[in-house]
Short mmCIF file of C-alpha atoms and ligand atoms in Angstrom, two decimals:
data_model
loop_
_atom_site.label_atom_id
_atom_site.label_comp_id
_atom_site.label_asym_id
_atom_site.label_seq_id
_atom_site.Cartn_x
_atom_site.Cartn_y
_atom_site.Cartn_z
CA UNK A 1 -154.61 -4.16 -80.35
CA UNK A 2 -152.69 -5.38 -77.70
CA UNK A 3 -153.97 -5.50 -74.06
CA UNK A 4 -153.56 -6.65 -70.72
CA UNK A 5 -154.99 -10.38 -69.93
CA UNK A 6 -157.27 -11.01 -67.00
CA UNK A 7 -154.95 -11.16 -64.23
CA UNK A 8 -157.00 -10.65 -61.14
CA UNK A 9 -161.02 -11.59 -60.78
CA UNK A 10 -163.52 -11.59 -58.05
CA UNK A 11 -165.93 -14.07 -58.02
CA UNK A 12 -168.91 -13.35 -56.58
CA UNK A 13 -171.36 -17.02 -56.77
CA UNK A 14 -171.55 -17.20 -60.98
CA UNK A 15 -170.45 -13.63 -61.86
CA UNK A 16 -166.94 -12.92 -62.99
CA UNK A 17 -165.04 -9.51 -62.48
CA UNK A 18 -162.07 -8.80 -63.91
CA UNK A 19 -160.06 -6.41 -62.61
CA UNK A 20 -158.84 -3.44 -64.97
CA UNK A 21 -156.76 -4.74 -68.27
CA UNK A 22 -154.87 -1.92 -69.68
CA UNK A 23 -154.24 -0.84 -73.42
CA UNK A 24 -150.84 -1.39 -74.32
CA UNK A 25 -151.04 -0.70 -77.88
CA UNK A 26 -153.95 0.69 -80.09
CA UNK A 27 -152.44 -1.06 -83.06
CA UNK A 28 -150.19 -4.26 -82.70
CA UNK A 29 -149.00 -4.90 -86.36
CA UNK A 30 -150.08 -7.73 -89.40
CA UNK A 31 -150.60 -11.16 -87.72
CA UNK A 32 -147.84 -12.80 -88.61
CA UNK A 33 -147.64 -16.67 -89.84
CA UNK A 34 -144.83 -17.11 -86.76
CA UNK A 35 -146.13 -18.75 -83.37
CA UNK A 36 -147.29 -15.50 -81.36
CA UNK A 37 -144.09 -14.95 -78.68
CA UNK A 38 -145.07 -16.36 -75.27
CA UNK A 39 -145.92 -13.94 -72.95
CA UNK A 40 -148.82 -14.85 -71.03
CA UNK A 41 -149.33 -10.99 -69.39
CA UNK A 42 -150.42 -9.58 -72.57
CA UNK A 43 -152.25 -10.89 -75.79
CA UNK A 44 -152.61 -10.05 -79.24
CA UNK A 45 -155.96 -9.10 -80.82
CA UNK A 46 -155.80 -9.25 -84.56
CA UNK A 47 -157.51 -6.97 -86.57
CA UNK A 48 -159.53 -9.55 -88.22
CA UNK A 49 -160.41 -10.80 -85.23
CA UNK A 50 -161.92 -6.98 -84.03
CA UNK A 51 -163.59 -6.73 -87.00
CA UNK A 52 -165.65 -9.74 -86.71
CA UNK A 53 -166.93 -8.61 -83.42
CA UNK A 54 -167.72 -5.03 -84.55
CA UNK A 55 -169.60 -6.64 -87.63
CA UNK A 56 -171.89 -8.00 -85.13
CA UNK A 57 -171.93 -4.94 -82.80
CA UNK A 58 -174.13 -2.11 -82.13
CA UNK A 59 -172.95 1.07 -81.51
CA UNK A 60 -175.33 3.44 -79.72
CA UNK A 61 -174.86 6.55 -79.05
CA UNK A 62 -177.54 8.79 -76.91
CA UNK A 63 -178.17 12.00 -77.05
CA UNK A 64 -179.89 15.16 -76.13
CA UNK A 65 -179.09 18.60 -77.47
CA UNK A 66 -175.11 18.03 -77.84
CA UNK A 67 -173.20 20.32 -79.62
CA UNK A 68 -173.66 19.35 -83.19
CA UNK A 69 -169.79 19.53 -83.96
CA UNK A 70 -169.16 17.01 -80.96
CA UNK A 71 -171.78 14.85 -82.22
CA UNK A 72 -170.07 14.81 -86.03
CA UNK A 73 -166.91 13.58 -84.31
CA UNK A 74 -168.11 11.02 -82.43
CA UNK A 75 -169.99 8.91 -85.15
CA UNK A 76 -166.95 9.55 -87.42
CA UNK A 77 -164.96 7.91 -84.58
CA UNK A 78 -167.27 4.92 -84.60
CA UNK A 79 -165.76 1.93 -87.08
CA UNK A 80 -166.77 0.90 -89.96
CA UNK A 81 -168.23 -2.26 -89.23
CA UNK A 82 -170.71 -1.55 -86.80
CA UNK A 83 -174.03 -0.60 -86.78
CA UNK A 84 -174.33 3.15 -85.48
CA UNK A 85 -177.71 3.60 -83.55
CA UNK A 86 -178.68 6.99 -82.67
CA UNK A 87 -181.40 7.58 -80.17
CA UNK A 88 -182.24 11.37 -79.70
CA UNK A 89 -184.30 12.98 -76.96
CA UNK A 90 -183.14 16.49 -78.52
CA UNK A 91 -185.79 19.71 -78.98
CA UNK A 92 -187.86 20.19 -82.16
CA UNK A 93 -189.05 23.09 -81.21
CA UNK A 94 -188.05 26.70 -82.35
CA UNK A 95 -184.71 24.91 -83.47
CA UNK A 96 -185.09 21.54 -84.67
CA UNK A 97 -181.74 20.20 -83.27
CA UNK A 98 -183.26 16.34 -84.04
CA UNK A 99 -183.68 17.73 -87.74
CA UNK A 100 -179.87 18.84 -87.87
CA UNK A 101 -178.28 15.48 -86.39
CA UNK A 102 -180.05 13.30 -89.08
CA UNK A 103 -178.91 15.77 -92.04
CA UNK A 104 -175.48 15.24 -90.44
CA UNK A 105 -176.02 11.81 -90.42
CA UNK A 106 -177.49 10.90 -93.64
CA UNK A 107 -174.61 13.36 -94.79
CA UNK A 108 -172.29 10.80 -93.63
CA UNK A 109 -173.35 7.83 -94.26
CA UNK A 110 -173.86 9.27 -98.51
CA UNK A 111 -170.17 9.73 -97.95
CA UNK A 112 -168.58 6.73 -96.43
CA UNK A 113 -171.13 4.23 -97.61
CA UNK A 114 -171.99 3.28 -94.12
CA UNK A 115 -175.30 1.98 -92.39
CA UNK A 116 -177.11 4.03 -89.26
CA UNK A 117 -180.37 3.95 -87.83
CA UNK A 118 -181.65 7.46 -86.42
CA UNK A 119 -184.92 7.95 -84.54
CA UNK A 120 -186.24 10.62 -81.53
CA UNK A 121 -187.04 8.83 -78.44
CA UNK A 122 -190.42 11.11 -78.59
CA UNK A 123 -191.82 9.54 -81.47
CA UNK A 124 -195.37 8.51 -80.67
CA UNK A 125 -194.69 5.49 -82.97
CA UNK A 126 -191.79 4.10 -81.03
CA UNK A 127 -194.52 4.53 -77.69
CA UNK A 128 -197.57 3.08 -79.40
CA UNK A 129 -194.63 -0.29 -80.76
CA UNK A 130 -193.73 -0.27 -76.96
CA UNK A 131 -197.11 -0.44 -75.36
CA UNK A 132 -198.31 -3.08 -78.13
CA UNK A 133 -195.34 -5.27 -77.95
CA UNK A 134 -196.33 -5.53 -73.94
CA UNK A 135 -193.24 -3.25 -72.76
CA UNK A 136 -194.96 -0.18 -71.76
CA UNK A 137 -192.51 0.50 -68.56
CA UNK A 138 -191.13 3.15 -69.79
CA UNK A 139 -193.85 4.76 -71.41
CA UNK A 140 -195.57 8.02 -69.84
CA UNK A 141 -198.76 9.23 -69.18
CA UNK A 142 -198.69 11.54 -72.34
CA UNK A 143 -198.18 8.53 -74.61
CA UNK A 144 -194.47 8.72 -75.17
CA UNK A 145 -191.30 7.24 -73.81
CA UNK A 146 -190.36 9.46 -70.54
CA UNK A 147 -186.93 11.48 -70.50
CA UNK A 148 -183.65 10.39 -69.39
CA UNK A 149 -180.77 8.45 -71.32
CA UNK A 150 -181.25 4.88 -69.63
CA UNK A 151 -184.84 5.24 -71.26
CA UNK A 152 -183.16 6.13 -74.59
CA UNK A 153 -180.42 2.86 -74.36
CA UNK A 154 -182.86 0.28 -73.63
CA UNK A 155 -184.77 1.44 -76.82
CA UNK A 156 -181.89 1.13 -78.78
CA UNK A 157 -181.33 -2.23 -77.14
CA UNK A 158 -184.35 -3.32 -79.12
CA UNK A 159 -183.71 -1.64 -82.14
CA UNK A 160 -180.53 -3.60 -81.57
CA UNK A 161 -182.50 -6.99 -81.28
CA UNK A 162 -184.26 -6.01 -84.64
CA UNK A 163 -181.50 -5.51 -86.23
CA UNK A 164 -179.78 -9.12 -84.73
CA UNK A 165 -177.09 -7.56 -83.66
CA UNK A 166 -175.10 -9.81 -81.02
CA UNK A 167 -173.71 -6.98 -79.21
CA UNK A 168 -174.86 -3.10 -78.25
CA UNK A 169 -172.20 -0.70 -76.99
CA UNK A 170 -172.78 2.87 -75.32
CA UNK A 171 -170.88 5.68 -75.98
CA UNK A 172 -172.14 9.29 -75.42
CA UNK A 173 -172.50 12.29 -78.15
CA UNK A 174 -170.45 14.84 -75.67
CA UNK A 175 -167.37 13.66 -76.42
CA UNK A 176 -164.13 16.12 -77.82
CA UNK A 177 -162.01 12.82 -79.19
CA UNK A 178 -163.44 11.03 -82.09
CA UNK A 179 -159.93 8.86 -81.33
CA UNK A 180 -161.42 7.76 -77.81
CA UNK A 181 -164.91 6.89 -79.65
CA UNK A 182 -162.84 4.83 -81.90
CA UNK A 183 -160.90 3.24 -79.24
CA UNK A 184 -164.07 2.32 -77.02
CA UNK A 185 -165.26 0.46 -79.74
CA UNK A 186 -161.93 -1.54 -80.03
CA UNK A 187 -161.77 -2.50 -76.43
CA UNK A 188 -165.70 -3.52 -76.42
CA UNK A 189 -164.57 -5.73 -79.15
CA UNK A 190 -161.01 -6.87 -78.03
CA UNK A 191 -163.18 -7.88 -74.44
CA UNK A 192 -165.87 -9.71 -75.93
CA UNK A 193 -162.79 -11.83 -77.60
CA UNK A 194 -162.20 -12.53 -74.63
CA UNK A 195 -164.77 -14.18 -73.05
CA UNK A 196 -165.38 -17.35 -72.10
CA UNK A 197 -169.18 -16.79 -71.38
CA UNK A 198 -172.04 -15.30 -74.02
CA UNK A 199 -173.10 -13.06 -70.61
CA UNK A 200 -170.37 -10.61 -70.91
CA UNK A 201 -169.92 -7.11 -70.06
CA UNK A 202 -166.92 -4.65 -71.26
CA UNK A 203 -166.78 -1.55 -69.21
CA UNK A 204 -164.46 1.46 -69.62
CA UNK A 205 -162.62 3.05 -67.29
CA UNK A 206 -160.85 6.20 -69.06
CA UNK A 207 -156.95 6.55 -68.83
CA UNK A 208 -157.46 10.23 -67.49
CA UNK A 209 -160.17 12.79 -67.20
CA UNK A 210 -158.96 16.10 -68.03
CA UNK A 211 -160.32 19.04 -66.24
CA UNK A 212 -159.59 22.44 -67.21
CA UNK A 213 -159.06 24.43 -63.99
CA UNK A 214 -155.84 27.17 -64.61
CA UNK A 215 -154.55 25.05 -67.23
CA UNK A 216 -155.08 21.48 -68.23
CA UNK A 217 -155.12 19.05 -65.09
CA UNK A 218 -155.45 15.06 -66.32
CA UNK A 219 -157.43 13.88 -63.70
CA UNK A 220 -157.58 9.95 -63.26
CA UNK A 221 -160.94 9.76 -61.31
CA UNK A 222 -164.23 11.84 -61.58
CA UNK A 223 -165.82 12.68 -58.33
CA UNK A 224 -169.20 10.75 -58.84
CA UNK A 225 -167.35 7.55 -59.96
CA UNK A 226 -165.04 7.51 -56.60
CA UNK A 227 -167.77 7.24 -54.77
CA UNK A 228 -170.09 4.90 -56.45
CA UNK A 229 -166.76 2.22 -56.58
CA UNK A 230 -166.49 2.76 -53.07
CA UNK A 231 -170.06 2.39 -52.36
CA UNK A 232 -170.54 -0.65 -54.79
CA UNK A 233 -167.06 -2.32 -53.52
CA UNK A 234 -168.35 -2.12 -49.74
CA UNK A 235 -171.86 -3.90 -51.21
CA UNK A 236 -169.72 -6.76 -52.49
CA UNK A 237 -166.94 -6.84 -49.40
CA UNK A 238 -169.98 -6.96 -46.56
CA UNK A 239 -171.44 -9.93 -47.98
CA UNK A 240 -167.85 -11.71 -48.71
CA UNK A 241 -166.31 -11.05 -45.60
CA UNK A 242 -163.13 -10.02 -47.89
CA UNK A 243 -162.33 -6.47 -48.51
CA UNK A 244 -161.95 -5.52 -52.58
CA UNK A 245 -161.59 -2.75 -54.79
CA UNK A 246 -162.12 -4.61 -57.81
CA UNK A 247 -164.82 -2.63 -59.53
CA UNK A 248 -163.50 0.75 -60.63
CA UNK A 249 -166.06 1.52 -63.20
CA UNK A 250 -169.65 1.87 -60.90
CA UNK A 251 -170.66 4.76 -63.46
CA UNK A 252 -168.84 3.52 -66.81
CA UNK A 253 -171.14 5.32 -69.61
CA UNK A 254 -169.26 3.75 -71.91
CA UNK A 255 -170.04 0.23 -71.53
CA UNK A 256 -171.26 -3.08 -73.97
CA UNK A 257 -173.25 -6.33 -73.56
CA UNK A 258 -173.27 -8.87 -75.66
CA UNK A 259 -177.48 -9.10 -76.24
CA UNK A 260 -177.74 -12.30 -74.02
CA UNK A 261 -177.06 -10.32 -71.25
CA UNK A 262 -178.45 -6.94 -71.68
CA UNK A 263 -182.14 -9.02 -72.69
CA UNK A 264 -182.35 -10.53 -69.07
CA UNK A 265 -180.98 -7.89 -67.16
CA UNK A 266 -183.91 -5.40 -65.45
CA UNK A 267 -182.96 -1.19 -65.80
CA UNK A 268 -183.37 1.65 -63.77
CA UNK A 269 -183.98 4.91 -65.03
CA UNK A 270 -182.09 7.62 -65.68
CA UNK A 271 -178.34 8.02 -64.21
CA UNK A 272 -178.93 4.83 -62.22
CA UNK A 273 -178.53 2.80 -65.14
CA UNK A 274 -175.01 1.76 -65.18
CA UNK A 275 -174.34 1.04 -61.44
CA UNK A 276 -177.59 -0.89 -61.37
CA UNK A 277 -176.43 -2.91 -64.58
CA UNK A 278 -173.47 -3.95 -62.19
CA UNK A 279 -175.57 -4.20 -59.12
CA UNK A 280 -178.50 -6.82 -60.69
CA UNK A 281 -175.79 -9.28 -62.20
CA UNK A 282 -174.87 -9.39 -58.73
CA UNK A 283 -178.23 -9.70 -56.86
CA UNK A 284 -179.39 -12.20 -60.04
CA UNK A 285 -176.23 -13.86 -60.36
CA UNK A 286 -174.30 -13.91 -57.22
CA UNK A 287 -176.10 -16.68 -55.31
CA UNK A 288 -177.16 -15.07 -52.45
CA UNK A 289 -180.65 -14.24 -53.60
CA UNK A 290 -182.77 -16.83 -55.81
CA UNK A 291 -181.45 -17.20 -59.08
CA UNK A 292 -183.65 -16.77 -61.97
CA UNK A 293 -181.47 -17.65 -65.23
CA UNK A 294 -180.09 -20.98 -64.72
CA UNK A 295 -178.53 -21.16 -68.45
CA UNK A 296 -176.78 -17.90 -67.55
CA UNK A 297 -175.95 -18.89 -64.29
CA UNK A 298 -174.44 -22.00 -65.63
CA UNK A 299 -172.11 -19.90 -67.85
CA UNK A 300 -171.29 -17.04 -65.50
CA UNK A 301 -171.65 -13.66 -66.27
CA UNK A 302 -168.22 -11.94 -67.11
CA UNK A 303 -167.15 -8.26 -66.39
CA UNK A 304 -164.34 -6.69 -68.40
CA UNK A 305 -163.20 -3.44 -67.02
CA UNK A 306 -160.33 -1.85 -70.07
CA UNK A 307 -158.74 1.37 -69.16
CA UNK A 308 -158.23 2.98 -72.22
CA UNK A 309 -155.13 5.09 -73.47
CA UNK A 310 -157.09 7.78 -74.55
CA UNK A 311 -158.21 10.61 -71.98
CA UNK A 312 -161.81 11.33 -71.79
CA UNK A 313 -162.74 14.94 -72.81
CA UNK A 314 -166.27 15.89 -72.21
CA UNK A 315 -168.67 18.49 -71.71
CA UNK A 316 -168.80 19.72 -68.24
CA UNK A 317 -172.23 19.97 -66.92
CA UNK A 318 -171.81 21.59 -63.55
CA UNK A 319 -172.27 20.28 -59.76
CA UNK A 320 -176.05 20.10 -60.06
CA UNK A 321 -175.62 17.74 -62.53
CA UNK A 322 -172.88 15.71 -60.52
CA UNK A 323 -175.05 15.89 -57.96
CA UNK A 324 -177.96 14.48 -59.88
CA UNK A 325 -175.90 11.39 -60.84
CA UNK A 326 -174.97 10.59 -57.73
CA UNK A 327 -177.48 10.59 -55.79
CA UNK A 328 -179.80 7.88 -58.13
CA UNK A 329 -176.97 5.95 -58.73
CA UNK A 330 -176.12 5.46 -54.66
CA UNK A 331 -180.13 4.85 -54.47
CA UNK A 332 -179.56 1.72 -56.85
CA UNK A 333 -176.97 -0.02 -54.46
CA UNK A 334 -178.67 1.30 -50.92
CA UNK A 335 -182.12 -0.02 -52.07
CA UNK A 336 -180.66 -3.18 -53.22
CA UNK A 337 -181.62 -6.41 -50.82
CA UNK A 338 -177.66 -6.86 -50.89
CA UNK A 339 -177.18 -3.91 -49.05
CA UNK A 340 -176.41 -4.23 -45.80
CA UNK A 341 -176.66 -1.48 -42.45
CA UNK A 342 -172.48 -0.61 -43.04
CA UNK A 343 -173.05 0.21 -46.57
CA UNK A 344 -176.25 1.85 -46.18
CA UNK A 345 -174.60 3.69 -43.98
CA UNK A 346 -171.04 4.43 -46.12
CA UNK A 347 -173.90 5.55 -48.37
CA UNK A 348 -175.67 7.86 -46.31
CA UNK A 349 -172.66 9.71 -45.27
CA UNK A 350 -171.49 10.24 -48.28
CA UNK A 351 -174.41 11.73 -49.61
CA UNK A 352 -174.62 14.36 -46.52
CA UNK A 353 -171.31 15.42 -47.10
CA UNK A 354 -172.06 16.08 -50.71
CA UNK A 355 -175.09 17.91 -49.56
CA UNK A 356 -177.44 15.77 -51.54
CA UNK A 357 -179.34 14.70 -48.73
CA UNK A 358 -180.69 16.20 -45.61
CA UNK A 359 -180.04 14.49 -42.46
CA UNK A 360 -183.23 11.47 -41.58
CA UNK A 361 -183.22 11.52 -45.65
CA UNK A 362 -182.24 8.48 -47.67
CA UNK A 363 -181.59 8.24 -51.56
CA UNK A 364 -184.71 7.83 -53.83
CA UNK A 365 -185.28 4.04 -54.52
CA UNK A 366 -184.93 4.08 -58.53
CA UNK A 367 -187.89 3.21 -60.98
CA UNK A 368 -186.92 -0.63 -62.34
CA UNK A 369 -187.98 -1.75 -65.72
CA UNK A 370 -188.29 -5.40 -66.62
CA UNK A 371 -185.21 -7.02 -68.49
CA UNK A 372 -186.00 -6.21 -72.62
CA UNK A 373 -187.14 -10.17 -72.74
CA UNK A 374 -190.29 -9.62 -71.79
CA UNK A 375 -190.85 -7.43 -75.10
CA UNK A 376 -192.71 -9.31 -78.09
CA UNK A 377 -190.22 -8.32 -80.64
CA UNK A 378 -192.03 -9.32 -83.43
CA UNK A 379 -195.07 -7.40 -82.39
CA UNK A 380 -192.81 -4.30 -82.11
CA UNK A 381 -191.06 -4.95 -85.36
CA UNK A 382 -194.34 -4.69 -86.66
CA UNK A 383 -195.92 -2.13 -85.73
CA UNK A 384 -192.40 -0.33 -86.36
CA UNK A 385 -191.91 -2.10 -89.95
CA UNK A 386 -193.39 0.70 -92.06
CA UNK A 387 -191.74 3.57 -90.31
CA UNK A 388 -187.89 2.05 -90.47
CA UNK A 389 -187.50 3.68 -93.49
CA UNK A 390 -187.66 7.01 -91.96
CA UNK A 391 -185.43 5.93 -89.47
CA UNK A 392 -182.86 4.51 -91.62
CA UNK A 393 -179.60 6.91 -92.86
CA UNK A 394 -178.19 4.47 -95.63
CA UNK A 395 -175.41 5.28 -97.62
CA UNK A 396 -174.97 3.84 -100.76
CA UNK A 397 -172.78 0.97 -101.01
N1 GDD B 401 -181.49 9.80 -75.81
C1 GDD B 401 -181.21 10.53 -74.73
N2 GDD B 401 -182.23 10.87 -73.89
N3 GDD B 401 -179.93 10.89 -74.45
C2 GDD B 401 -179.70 11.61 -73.34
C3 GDD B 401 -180.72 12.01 -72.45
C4 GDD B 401 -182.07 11.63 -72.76
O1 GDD B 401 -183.04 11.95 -72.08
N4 GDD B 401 -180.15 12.71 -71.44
C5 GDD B 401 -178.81 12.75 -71.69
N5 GDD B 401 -178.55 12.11 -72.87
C6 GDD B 401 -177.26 11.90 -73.52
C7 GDD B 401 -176.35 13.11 -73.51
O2 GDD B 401 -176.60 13.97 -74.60
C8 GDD B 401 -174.97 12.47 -73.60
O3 GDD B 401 -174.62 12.15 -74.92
C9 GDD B 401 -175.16 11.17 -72.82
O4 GDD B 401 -176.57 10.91 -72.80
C10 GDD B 401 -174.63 11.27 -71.39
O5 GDD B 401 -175.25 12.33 -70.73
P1 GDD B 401 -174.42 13.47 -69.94
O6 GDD B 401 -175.41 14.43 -69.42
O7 GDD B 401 -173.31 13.98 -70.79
O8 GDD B 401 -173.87 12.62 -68.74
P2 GDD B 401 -172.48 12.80 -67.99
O9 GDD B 401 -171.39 13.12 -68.91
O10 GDD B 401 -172.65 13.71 -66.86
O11 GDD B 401 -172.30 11.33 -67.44
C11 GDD B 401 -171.87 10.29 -68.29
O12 GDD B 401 -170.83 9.60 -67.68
C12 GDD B 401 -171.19 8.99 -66.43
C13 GDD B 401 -169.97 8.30 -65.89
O13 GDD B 401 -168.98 9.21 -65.55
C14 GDD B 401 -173.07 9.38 -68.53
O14 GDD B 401 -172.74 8.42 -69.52
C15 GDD B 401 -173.51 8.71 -67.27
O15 GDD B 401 -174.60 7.80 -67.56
C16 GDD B 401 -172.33 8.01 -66.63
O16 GDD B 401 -172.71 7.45 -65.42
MG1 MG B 402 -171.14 13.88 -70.63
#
């Protein structure tokens, strides 16, 4: 792969954004024995190189009641070397859809030889490991993990730990382009390469988002993710005193930590998750409020933002649901003790004009779970020993 270097960055106390790298080239030929030609805009990231960092990667990939034939294509987009994770919150009930994406799975991991871990985020067993492991945030009142796909990541996250991974990636089961899959994975790698701390995050911003309105139209920004960057830009310009537009991916789905990170970071539920993720490095790390990880501090914690060449087609969910991402993830910044009156208020009228909110109303303050350190592992791994078997789709090597 060949991609843009780190060009620009905003540094904000010890965190580290870089501003969007683009793909030049999905494949950028053998290594070759010859000194690599100087040109310090752009670097080379060998195969070999990509592959060691998928080895030790995580692929996750949520999901609830996708299309099955969109959720075929993306784990045959995921590479070979990584460890595909799927956490399910779909129904079991007249039609078990659950039932159908581990046949699928299993089905391809028998054929390719590869290793994936299945498991419904409704299993009591996953709960019951949760609440005796001394995690029981996101547990409900009906003894299971509650709904909602930040609930289903941070499983995985452990599930991650178990397996000692060293780095998760998202990517969601909704997605037309098994290419794209295959190319998020790349750039999660080709960014981790990169970095010069173990805190690092590789977000993606897509190339374009096609809409299909009279035609094909390839859209370069969703609506939702025009406002968060605004929203989450003004956060970070009020307390500089410098105007940016450096982050451009507020609402990135498709995102990766390397575990160091994602174990200390707190999450909020739901659609909240991903400009929260962005929003704690900066109230933990950006040395304006009390900092509680002093080795992290120490190293910084780095933000890769890759803009992919391949355009992002998925399924369209309608303006309720727009509207239902928005609003939780504008509640993450405007609740934030970084936010200050001119943001709150940026926020606010956003949010009317979107008819989200009535006027005197403000966005709901999201539900924060502790950062995944606070879990016993071991305790969970125990309790969840015996059932990993059922979880496991293994194909034979
Ligand atoms: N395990 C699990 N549990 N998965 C879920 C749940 C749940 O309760 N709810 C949704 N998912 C899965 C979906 O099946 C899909 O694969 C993925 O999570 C993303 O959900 P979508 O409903 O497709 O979200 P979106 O396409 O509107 O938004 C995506 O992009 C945004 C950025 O533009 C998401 O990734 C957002 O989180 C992101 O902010
Ligand atoms: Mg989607």
């Amino acid at each position: 792969m060949r991609i843009e270097r780190p060009r620009y960055t905003e540094r904000f106390g010890s965190v580290r954004i870089n501003d969007v790298q683009k793909v030049l080239e999905l494949d950028s030929g053998r290594a070759k024995e010859l000194p690599p030609r100087k040109n310090i805009a752009v670097q080379k990231i060998e195969d070999d190189v990509i592959k060691d960092f998928e080895e030790k990667m995580a692929i996750v990939i949520p999901t609830k009641d996708e299309k099955l034939k969109l959720f075929e294509g993306v784990i045959r987009g995921v590479p070979h070397e990584c460890l595909i994770i799927v956490v399910s919150n779909s129904q079991r009930k007249s039609v078990d859809r659950f039932r159908m994406e581990q046949d699928a799975l299993n089905q391809f991991c028998h054929f390719t030889g590869r290793q994936a871990l299945i498991f419904h985020q409704k299993d009591p067993i996953l709960a019951k490991a949760l609440t005796e492991a001394g995690y029981a945030d996101f547990v409900g009142e009906d003894e299971r993990v509650r709904d909602g796909k930040a609930e289903g990541m941070v499983l995985a996250t452990f599930i991650a730990m178990m397996a000692n991974k060293k780095y998760v990636g998202f990517i969601d089961a909704d997605n037309y382009f098994p290419g794209s899959v295959w190319e998020y994975a790349k750039c999660y790698a080709a960014g981790f390469s990169m970095a010069k701390s173990p805190y690092a995050m590789v977000r993606i911003l897509w190339h374009y988002k096609p809409k299909i309105s009279a035609g094909m139209y390839f859209k370069k920004w969703g609506r939702v993710s025009e406002i968060t960057n605004k929203c989450i830009n003004s956060l970070v310009s009020t307390k500089t005193r410098f105007e940016t537009q450096c982050i451009k991916t507020g609402n990135a789905g498709e995102h990766a930590m390397s575990l160091e990170l994602a174990e200390i970071l707190p999450y909020a539920s739901g659609y909240a998750v991903e400009p929260q993720e962005l929003v704690s490095i900066l109230e933990e790390f950006g040395g304006v409020l009390p900092i509680t990880h002093q080795t992290a501090a120490k190293h910084g914690v780095e933000v890769f933002q890759i803009e992919t060449i391949n355009p992002h087609l998925h399924e369209e969910k309608g303006l309720e649901h727009l509207i239902g991402m928005l609003l939780p993830g504008l509640g993450a910044i405007y609740h934030s003790p970084l936010c200050e009156a001119e943001t709150k208020q940026l926020i606010l009228g956003e949010l009317l004009r979107q008819d989200a909110i009535k006027p005197g109303e403000e966005p709901p303050k999201p539900h924060i779970s502790a950062p995944p350190k606070k879990i016993d592992l071991h305790k969970f791994t125990n309790v969840l020993g015996e059932h990993m078997d059922s979880y496991s789709a293994l194909g034979e090597k």
